[in-house]
PDB file of C-alpha atoms in Angstrom:
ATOM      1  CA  UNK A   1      28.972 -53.053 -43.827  1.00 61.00           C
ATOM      2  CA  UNK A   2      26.826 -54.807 -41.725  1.00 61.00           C
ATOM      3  CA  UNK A   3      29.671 -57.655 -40.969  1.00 62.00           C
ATOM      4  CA  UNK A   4      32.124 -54.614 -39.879  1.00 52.00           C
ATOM      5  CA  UNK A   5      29.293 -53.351 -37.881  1.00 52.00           C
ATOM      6  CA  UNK A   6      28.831 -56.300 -35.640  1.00 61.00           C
ATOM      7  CA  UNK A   7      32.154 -56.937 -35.191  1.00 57.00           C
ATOM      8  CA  UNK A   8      32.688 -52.958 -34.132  1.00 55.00           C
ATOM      9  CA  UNK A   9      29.315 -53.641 -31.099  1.00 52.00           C
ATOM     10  CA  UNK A  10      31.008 -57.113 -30.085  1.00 58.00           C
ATOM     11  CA  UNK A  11      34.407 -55.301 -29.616  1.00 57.00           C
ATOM     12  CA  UNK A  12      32.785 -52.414 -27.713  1.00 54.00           C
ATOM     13  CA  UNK A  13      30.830 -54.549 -25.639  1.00 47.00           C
ATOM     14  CA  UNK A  14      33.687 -56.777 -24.926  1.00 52.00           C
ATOM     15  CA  UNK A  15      36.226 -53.121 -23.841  1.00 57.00           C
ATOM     16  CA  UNK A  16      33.160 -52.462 -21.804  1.00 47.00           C
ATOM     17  CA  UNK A  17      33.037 -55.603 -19.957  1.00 43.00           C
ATOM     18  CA  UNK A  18      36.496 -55.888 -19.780  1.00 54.00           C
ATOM     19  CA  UNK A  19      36.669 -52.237 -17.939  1.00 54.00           C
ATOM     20  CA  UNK A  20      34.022 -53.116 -15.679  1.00 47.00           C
ATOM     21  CA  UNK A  21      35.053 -55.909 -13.985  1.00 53.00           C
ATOM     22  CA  UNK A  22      37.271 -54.851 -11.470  1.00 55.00           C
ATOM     23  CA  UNK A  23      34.073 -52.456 -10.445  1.00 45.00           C
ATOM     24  CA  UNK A  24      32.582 -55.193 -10.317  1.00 45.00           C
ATOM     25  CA  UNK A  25      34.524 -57.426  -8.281  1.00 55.00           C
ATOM     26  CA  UNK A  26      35.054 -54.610  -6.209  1.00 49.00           C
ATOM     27  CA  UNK A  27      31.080 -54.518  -5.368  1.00 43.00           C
ATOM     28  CA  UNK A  28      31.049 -58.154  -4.613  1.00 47.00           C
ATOM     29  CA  UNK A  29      33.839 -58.009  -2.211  1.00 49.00           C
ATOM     30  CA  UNK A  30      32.695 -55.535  -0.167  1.00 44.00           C
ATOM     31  CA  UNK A  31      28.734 -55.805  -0.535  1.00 43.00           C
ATOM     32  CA  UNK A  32      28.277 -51.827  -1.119  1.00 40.00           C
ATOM     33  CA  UNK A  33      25.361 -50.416   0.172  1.00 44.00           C
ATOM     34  CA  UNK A  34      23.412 -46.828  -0.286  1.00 42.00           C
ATOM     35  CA  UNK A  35      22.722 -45.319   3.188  1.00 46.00           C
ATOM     36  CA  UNK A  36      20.974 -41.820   2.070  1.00 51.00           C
ATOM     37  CA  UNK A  37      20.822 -39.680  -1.291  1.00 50.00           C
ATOM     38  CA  UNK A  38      23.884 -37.873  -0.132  1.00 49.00           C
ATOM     39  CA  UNK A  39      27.487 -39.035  -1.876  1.00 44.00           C
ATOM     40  CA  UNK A  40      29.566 -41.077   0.603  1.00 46.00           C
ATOM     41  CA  UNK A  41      33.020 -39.077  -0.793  1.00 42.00           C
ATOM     42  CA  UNK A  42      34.840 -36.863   1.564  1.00 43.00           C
ATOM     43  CA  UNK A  43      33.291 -33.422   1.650  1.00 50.00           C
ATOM     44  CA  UNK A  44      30.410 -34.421  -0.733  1.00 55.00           C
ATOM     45  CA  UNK A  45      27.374 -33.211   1.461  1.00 62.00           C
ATOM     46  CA  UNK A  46      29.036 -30.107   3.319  1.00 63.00           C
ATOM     47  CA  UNK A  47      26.625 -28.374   1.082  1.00 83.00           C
ATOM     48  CA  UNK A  48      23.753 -29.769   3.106  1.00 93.00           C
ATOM     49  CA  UNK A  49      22.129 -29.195   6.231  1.00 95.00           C
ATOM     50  CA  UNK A  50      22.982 -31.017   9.405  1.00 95.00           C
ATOM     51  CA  UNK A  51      19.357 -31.792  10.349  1.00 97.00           C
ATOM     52  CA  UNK A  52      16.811 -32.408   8.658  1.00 98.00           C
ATOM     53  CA  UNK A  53      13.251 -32.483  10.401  1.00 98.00           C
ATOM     54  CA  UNK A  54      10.452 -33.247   8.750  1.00 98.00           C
ATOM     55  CA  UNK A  55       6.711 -32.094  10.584  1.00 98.00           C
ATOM     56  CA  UNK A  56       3.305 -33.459  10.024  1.00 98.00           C
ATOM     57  CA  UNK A  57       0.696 -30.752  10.892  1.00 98.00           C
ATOM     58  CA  UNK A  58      -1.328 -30.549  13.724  1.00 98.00           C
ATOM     59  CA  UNK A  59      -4.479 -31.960  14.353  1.00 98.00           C
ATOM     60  CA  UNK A  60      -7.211 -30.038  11.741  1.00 97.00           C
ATOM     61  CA  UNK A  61     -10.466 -29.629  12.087  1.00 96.00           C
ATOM     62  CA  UNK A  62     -10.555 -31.856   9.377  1.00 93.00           C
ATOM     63  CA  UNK A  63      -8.955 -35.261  11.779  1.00 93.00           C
ATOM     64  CA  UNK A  64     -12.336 -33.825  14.308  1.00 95.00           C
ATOM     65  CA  UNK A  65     -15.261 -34.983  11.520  1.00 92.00           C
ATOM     66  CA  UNK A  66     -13.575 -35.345   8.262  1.00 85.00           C
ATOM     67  CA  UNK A  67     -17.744 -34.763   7.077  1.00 86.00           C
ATOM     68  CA  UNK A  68     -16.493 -31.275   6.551  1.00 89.00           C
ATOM     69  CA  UNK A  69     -14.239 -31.884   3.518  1.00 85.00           C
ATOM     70  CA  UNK A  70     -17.997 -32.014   2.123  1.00 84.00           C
ATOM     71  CA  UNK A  71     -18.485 -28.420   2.417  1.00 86.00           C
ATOM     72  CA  UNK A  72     -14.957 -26.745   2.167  1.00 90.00           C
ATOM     73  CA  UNK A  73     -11.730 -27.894   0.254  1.00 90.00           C
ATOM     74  CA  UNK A  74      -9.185 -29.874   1.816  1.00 91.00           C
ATOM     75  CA  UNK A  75      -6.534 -27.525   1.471  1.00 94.00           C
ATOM     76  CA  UNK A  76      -8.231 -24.412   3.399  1.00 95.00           C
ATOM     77  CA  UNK A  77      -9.446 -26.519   5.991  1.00 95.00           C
ATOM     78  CA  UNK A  78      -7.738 -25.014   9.149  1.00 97.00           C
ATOM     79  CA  UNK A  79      -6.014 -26.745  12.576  1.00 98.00           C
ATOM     80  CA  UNK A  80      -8.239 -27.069  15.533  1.00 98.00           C
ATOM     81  CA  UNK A  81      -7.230 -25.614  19.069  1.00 98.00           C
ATOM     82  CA  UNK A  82      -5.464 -28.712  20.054  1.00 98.00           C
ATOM     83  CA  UNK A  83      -3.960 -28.865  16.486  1.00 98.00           C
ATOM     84  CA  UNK A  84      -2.191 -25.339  17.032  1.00 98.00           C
ATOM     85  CA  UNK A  85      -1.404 -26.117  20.918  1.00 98.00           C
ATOM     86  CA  UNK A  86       0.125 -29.660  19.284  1.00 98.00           C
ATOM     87  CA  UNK A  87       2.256 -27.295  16.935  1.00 98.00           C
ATOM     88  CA  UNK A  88       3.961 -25.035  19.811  1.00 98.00           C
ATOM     89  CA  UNK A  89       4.846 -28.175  21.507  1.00 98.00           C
ATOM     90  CA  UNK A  90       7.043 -29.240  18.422  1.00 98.00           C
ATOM     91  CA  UNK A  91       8.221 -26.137  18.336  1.00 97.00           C
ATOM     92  CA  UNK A  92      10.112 -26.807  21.658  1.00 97.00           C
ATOM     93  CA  UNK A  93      11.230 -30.026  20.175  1.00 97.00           C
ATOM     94  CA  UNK A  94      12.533 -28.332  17.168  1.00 97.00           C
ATOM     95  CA  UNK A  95      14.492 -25.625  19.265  1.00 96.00           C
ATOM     96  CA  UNK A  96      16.121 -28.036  21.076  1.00 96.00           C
ATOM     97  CA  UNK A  97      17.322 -29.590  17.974  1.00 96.00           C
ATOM     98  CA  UNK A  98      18.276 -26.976  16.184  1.00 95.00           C
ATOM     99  CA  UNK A  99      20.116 -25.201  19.351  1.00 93.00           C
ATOM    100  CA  UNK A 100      19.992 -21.687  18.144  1.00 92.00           C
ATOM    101  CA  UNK A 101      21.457 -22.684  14.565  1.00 93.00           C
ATOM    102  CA  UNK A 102      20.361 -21.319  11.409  1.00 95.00           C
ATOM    103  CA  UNK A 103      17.270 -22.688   9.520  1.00 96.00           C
ATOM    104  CA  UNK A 104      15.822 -23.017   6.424  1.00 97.00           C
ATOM    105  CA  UNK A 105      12.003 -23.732   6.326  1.00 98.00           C
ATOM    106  CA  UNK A 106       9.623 -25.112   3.384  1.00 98.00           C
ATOM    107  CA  UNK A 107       5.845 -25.385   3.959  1.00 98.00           C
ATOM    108  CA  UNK A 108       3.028 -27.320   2.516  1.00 98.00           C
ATOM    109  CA  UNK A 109       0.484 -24.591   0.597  1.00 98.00           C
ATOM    110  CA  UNK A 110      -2.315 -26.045   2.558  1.00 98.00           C
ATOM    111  CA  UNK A 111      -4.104 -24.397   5.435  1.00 98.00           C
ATOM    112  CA  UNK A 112      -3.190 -26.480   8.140  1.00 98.00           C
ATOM    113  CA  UNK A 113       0.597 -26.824   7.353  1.00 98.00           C
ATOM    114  CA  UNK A 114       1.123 -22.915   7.370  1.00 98.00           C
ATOM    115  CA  UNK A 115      -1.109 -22.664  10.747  1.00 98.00           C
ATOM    116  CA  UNK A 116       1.182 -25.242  11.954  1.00 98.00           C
ATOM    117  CA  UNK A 117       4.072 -22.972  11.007  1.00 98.00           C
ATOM    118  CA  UNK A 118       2.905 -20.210  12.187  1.00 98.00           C
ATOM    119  CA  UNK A 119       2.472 -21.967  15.932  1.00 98.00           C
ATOM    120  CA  UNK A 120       6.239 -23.528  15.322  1.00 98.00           C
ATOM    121  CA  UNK A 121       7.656 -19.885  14.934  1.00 97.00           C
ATOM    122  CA  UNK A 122       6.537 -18.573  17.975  1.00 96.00           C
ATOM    123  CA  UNK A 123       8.316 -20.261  20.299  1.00 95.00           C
ATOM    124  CA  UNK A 124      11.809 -21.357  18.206  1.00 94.00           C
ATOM    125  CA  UNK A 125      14.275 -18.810  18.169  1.00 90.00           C
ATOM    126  CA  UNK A 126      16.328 -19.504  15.729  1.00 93.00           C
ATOM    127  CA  UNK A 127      16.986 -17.340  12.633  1.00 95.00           C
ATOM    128  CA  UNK A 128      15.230 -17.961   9.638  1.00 96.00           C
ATOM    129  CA  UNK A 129      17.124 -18.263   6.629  1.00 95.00           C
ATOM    130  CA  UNK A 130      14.042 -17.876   4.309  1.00 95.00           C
ATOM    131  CA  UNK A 131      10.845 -19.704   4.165  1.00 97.00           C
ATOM    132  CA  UNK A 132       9.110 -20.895   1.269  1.00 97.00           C
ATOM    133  CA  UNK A 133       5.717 -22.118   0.737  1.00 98.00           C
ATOM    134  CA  UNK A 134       6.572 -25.399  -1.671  1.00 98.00           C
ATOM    135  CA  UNK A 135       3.018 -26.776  -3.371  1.00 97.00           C
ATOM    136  CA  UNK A 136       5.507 -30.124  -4.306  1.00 98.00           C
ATOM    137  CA  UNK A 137       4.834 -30.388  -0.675  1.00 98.00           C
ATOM    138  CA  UNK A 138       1.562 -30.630  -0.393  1.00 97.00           C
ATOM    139  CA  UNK A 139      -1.089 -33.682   0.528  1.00 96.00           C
ATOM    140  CA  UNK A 140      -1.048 -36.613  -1.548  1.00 93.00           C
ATOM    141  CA  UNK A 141      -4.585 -35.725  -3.741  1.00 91.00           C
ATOM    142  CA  UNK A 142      -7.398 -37.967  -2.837  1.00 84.00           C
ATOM    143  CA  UNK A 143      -9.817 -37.075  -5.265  1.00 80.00           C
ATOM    144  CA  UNK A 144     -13.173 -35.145  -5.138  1.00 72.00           C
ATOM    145  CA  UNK A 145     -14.166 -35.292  -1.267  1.00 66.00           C
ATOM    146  CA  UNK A 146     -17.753 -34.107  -2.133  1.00 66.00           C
ATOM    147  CA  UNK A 147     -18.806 -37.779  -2.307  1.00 75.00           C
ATOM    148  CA  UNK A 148     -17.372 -39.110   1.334  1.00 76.00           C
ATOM    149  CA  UNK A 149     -18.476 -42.418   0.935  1.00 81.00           C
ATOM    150  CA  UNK A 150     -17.027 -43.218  -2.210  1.00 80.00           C
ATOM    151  CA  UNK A 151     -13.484 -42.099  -0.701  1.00 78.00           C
ATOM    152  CA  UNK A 152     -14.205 -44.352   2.036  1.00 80.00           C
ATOM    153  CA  UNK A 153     -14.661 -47.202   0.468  1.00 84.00           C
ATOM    154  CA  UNK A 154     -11.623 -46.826  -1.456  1.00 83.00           C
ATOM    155  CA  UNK A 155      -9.570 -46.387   1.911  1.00 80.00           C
ATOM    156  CA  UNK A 156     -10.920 -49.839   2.233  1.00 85.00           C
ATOM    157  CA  UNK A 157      -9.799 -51.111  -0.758  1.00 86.00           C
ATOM    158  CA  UNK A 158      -6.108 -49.476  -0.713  1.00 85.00           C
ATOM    159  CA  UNK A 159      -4.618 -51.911   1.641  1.00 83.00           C
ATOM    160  CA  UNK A 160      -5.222 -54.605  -1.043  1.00 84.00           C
ATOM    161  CA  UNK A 161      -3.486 -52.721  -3.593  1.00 88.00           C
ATOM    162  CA  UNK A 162      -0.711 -51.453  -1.354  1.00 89.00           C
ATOM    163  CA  UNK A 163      -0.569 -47.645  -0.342  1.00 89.00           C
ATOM    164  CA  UNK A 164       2.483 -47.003  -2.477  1.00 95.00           C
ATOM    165  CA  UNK A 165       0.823 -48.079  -5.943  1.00 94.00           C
ATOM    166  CA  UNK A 166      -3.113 -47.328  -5.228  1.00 91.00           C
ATOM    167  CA  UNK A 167      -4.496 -44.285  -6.870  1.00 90.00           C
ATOM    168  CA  UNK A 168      -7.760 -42.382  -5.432  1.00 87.00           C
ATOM    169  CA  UNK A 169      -9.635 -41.901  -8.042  1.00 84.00           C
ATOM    170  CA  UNK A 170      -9.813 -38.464 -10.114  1.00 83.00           C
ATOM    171  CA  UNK A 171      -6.550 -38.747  -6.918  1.00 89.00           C
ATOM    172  CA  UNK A 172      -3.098 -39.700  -6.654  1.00 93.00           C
ATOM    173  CA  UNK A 173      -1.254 -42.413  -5.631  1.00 93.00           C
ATOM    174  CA  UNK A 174       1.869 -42.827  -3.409  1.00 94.00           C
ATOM    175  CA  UNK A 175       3.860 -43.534  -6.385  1.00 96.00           C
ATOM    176  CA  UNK A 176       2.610 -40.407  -7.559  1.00 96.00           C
ATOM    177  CA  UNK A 177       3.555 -38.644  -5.018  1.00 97.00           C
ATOM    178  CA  UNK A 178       7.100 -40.032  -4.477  1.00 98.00           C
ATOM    179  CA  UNK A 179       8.178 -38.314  -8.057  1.00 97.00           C
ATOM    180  CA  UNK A 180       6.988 -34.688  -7.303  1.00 97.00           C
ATOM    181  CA  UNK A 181       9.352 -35.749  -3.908  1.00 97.00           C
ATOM    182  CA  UNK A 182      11.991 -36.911  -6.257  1.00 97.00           C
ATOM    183  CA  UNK A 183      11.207 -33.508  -8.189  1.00 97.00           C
ATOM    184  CA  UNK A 184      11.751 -31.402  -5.509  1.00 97.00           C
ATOM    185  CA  UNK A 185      15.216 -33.049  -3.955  1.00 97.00           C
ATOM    186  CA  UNK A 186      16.546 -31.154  -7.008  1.00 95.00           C
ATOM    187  CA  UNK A 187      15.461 -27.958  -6.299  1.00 96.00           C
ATOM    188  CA  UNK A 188      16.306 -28.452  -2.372  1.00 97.00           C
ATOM    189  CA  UNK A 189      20.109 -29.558  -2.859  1.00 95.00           C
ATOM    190  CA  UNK A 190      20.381 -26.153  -5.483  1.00 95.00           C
ATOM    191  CA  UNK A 191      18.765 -24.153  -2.684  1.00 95.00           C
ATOM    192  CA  UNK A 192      21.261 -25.074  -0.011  1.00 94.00           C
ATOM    193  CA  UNK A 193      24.137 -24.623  -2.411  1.00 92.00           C
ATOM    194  CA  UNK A 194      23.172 -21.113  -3.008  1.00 92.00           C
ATOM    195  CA  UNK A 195      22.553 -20.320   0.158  1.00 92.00           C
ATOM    196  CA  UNK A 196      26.248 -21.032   0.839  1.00 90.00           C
ATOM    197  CA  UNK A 197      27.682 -18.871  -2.463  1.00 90.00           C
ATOM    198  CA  UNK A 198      25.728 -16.507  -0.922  1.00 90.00           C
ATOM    199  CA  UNK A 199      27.303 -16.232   2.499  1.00 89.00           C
ATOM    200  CA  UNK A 200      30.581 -16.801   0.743  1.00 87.00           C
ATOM    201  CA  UNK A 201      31.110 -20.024   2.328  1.00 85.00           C
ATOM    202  CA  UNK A 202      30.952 -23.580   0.923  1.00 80.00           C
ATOM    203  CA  UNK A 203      30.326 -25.101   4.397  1.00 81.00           C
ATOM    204  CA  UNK A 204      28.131 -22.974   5.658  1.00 87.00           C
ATOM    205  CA  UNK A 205      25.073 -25.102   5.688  1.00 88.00           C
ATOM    206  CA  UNK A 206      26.978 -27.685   7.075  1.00 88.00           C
ATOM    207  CA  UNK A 207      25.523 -26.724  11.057  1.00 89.00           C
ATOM    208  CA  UNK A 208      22.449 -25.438  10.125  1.00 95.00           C
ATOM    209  CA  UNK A 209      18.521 -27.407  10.144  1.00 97.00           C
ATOM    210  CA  UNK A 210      15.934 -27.947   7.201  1.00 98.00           C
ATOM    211  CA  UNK A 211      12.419 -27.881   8.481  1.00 98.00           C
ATOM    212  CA  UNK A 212       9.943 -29.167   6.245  1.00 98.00           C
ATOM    213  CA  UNK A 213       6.570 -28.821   7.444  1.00 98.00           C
ATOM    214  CA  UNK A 214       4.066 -31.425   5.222  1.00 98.00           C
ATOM    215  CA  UNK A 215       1.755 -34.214   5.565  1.00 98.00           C
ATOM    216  CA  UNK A 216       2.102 -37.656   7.147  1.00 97.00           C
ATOM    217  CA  UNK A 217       2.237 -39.614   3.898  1.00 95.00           C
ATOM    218  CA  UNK A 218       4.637 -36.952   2.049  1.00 97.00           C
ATOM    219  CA  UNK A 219       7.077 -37.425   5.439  1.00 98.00           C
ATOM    220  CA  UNK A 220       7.211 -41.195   4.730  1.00 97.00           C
ATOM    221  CA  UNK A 221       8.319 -40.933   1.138  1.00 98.00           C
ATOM    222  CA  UNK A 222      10.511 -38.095   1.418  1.00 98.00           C
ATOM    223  CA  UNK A 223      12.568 -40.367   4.290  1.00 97.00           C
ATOM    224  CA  UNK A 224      11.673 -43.734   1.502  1.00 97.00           C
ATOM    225  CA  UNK A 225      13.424 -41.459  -1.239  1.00 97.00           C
ATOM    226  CA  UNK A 226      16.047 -40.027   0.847  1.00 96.00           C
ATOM    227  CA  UNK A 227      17.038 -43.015   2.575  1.00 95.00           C
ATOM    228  CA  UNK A 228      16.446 -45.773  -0.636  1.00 94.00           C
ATOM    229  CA  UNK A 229      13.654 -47.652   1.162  1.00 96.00           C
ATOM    230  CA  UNK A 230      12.432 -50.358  -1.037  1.00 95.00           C
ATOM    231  CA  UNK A 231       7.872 -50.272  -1.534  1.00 95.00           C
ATOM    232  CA  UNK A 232       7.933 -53.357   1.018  1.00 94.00           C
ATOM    233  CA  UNK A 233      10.056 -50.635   3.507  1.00 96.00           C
ATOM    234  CA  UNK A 234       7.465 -48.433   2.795  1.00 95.00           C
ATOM    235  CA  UNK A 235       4.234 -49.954   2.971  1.00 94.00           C
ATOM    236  CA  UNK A 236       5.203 -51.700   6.637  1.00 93.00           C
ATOM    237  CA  UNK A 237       5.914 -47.860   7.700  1.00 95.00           C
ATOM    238  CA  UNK A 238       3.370 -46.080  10.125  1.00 95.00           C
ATOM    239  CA  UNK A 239       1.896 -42.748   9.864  1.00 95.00           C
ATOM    240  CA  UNK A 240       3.082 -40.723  12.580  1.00 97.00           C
ATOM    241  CA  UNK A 241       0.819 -38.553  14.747  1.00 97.00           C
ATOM    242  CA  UNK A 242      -0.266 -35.226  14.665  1.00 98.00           C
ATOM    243  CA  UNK A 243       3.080 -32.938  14.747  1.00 98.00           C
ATOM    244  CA  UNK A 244       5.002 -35.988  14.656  1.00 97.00           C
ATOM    245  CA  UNK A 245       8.584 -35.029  14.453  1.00 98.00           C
ATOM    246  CA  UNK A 246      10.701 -37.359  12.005  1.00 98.00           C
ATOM    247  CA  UNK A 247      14.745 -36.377  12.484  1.00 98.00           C
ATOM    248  CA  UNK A 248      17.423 -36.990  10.414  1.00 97.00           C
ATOM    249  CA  UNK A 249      20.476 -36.701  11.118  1.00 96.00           C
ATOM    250  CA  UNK A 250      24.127 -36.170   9.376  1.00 93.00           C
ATOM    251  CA  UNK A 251      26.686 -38.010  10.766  1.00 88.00           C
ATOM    252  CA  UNK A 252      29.866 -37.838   9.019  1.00 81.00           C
ATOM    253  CA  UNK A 253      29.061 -38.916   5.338  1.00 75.00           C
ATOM    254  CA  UNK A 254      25.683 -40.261   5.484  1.00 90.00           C
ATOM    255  CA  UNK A 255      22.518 -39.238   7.129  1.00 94.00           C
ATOM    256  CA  UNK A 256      20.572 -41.858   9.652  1.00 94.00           C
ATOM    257  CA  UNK A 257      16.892 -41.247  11.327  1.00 96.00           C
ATOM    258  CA  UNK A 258      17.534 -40.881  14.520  1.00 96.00           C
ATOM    259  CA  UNK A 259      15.782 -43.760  17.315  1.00 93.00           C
ATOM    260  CA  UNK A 260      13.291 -41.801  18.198  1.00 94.00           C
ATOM    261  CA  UNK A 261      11.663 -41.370  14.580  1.00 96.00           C
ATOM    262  CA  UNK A 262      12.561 -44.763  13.708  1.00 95.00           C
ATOM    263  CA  UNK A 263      10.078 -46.345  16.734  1.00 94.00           C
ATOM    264  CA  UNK A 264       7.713 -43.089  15.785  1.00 95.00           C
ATOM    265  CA  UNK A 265       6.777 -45.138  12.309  1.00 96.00           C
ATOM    266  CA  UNK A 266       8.588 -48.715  12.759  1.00 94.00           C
ATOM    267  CA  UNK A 267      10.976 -47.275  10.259  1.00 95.00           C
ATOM    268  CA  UNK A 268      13.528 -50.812   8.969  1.00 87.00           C
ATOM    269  CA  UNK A 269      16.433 -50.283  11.107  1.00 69.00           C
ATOM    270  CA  UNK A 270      19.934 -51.477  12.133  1.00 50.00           C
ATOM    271  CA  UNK A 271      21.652 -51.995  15.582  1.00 33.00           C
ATOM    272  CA  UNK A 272      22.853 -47.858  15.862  1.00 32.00           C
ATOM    273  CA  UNK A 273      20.044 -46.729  14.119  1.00 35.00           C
ATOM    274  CA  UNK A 274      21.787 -47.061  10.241  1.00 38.00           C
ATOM    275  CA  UNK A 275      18.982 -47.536   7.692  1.00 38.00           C
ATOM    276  CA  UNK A 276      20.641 -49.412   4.643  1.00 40.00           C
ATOM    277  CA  UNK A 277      19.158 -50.444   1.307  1.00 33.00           C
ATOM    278  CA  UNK A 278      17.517 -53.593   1.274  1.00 33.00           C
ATOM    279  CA  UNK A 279      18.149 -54.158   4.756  1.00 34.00           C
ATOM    280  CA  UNK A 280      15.863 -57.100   5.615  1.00 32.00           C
ATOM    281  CA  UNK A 281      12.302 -56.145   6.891  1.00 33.00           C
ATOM    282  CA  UNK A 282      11.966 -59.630   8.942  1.00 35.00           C
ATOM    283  CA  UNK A 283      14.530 -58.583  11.735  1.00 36.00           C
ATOM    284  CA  UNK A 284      11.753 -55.845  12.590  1.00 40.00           C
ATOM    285  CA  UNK A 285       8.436 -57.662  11.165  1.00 42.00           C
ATOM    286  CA  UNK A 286       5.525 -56.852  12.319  1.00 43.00           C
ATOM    287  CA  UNK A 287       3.081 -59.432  13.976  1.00 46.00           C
ATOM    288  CA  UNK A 288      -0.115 -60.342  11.644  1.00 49.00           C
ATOM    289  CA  UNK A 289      -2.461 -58.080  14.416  1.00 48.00           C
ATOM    290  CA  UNK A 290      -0.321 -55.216  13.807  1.00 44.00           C
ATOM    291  CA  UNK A 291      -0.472 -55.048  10.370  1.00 43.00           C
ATOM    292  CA  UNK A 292      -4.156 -55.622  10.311  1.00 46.00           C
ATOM    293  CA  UNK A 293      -4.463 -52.616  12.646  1.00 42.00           C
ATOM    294  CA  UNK A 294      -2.001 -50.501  10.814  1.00 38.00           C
ATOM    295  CA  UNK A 295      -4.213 -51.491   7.152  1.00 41.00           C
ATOM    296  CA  UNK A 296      -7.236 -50.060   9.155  1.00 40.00           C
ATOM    297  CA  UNK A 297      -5.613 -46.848   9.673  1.00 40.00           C
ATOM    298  CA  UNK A 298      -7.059 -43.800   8.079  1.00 39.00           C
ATOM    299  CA  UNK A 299      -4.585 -42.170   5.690  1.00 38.00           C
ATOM    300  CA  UNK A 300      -6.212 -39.065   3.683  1.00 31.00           C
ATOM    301  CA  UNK A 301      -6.691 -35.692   4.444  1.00 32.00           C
ATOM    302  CA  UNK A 302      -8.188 -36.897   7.701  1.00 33.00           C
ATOM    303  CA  UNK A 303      -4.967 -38.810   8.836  1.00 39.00           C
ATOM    304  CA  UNK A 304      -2.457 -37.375   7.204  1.00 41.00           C
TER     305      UNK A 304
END
């Protein structure tokens, strides 16, 4: 029995082989390469929107003196004036974008997010497809902010580990925080396919905008995620600013950041702006001074 056995797994294996080589010479010939999360077949990602902005909140009072995520919990602390002026200037930046089109909005659960929301809505005038408050949205989760100066001293010591794989104690870490992303692409791409059954028409998100309004860190792994960024990829990324305003793009099949965000957080890139797996990080590297400055850079609650 056990003879026949091994001969039956050494003829499978050998059928398998011998069906995948032609796949596989195929690969080597032309050097394939994974642009977004989207299908590259005809047709494959009319269910989809074509733009998708992602917004980091305004400034909170939180960025001001991050002393008072001693005395009140991250996630109710609220934007300050210039956070909420900050937020009706993206919202002209957003309108422009989205040109009158349908959209479909998602917001972080936290304070600051919605207040940037709210700020965003009066001035777009789009209509809103629905909104929904999404908590897989929400800041990566830094621990117990009680005790400041242990957090800071593990800022320090995060840039040793690398932002991606470092976890905050009693916290997260990016890694962490790129499944619940991974998690929620699920639930996004079944959204927008209801949303056209529902209008009776398989296209119909095909000229319409996501908005996601989030945090600075979540931004940068939805876009590593979406777009198949490598941890290197990620961890030579800037945060962007207050109401920074990262754009992506459909263009036929695939989806590309558009210039703008790319030079926003050094995002890899390609002559026209393509952003392709594995594309090599020394055509854009950054010089030893910046990355000492960027591993300085506050990335918590009070920078992101």
């Amino acid at each position: 029995i056990n003879t026949l056995l091994h001969k039956m797994k050494r003829s499978s294996l050998a059928n398998a082989v011998k069906r995948s080589a032609p796949l596989l010479e195929r690969a080597q010939k032309h050097q394939w390469k994974v642009t977004s999360s989207v299908p590259k077949e005809s047709g494959a990602n009319q269910h989809l929107p074509r733009n998708i902005l992602l917004l980091r909140h305004g400034e909170s009072l939180g960025n001001v003196d991050e002393n008072l995520f001693t005395i009140m919990p991250d996630w109710k602390i609220p934007l300050s004036d210039k956070g909420r002026a900050q937020a009706r200037q993206a919202g002209h930046r957003i309108h422009a974008i989205a040109q009158g089109s349908p959209l479909v909005v998602y917001v972080s659960p936290y304070k600051r997010a919605k207040e940037t929301l709210d700020e965003v809505l009066k001035v777009i005038k789009s209509p809103i497809l629905f909104t929904r408050e999404e908590p897989r949205l929400r800041e990566q989760d830094f621990g117990n902010f009680q005790d400041l100066q242990k957090i800071k001293e593990a800022k320090l010591i995060r840039p040793q580990f690398g932002r991606f794989f470092y976890r905050f104690p009693d916290g997260e870490s990016g890694a962490d925080v790129y499944d619940r992303v991974s998690a929620f692409l699920g639930t996004f791409h079944r959204d927008m396919q209801q949303v056209n059954t529902e209008m009776n028409d398989k296209n119909f998100m095909e000229n319409t905008t996501a908005l996601f309004v989030t945090h600075g860190i979540l931004a940068r792994l939805f876009l590593m995620r979406w777009l198949h960024w490598s941890v290197d990829e990620f961890e030579s990324l800037h945060n962007p600013p207050n109401c920074g305003l990262l754009h992506l793009r459909r263009e036929g099949s695939e989806y590309r950041l558009c210039k703008e965000s790319t030079f926003l957080i050094k995002a890899p890139s390609e002559s026209g702006g393509a952003l392709k797996l594995g594309f090599a990080m020394e055509q854009r590297s950054q010089s030893s001074s910046d990355r000492a400055a960027f591993a300085s850079l506050v990335d918590s609650a009070s920078g992101t």
